[in-house]
mmCIF file of C-alpha atoms in Angstrom:
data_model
loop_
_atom_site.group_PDB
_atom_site.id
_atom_site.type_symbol
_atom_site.label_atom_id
_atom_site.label_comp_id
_atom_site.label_asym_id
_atom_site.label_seq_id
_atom_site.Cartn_x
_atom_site.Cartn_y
_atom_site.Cartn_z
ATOM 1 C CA UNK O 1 111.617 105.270 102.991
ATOM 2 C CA UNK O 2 110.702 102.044 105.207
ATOM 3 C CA UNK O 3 109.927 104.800 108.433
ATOM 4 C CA UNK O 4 108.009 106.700 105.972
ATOM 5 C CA UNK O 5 105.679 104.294 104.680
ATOM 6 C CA UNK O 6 104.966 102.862 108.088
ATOM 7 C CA UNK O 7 104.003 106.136 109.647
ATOM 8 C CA UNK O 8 102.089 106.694 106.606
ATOM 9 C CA UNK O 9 100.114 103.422 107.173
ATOM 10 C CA UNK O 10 99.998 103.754 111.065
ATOM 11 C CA UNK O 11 97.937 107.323 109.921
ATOM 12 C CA UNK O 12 96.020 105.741 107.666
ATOM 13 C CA UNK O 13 95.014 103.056 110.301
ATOM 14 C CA UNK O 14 94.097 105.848 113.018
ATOM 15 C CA UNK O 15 91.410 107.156 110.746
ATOM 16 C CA UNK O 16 88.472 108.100 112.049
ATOM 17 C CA UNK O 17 86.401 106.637 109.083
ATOM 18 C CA UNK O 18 86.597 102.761 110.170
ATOM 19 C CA UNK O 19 85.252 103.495 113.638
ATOM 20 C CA UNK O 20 82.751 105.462 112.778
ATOM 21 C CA UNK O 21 81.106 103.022 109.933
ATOM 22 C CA UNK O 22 81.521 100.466 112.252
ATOM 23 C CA UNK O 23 79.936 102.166 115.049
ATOM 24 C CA UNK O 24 76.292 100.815 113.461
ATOM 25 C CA UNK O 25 74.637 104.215 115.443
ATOM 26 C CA UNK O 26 71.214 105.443 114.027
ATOM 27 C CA UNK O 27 71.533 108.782 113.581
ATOM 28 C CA UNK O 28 68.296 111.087 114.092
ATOM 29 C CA UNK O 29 67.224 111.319 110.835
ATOM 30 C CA UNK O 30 67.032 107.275 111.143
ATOM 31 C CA UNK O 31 70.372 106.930 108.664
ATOM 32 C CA UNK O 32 72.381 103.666 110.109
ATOM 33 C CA UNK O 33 75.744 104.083 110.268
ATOM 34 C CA UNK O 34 77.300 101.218 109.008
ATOM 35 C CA UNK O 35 79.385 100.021 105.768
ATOM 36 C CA UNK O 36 81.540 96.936 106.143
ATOM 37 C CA UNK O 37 83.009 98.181 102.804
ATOM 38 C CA UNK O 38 84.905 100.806 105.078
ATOM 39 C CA UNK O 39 85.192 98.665 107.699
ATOM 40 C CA UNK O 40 86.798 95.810 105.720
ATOM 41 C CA UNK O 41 89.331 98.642 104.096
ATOM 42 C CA UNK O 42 90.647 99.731 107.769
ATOM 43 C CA UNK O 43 91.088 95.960 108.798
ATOM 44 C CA UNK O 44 93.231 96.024 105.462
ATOM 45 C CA UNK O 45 95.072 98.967 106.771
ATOM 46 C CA UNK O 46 96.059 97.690 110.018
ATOM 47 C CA UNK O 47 96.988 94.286 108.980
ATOM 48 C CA UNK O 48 99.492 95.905 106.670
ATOM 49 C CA UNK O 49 100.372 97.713 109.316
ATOM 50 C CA UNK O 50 101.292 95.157 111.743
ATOM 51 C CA UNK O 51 103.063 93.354 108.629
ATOM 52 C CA UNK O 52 105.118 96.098 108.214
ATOM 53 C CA UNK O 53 106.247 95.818 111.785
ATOM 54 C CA UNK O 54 106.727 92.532 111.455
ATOM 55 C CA UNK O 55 106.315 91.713 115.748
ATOM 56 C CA UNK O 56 105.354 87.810 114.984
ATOM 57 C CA UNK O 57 103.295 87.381 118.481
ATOM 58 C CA UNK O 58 101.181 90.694 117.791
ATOM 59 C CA UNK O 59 100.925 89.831 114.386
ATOM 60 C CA UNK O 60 98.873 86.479 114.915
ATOM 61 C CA UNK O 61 97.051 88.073 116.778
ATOM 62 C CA UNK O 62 96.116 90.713 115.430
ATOM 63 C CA UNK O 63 95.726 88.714 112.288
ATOM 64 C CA UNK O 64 93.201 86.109 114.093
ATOM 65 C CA UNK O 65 90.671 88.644 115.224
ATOM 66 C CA UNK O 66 91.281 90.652 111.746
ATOM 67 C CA UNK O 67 90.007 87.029 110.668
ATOM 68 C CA UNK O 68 87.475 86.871 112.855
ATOM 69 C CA UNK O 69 86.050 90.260 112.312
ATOM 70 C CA UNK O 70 85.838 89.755 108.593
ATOM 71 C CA UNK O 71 83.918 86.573 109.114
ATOM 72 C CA UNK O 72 81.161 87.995 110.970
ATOM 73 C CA UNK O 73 81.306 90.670 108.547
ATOM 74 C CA UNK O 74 80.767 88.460 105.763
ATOM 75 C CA UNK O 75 78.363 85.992 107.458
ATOM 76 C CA UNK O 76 75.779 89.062 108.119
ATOM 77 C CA UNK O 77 75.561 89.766 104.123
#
């Protein structure tokens, strides 16, 4: 079940839908592609994913520039 649920989650965190609401592209029509919604929900994603893993070193850092990310995220709202 454990190998199940973490390639489940590593799936889940190679979505395409993160990157490309995060890409902040203007599209011809003048739409601006960007949602930190989406982009806060594939952080999410991959920090459960490198809890599942449980590698200590990657975690923190994966879990500091998670952090940091979501604070520049929430400082431009």
């Amino acid at each position: 079940r454990k190998q199940i649920a973490q390639e489940i989650l590593l799936l889940k965190a190679l979505h395409s839908d993160q990157f490309w609401w995060a890409s902040k592209k203007t599209m011809p029509m003048g739409e601006y592609l960007y949602s930190p919604p989406m982009v806060l929900g594939g952080l999410s994603i991959v920090r459960n994913l490198v809890d599942l893993y449980g590698n200590n070193s990657l975690q923190k850092d994966v879990t500091d520039i998670i952090g940091q990310i979501e604070h520049l995220i929430e400082s431009e709202g």
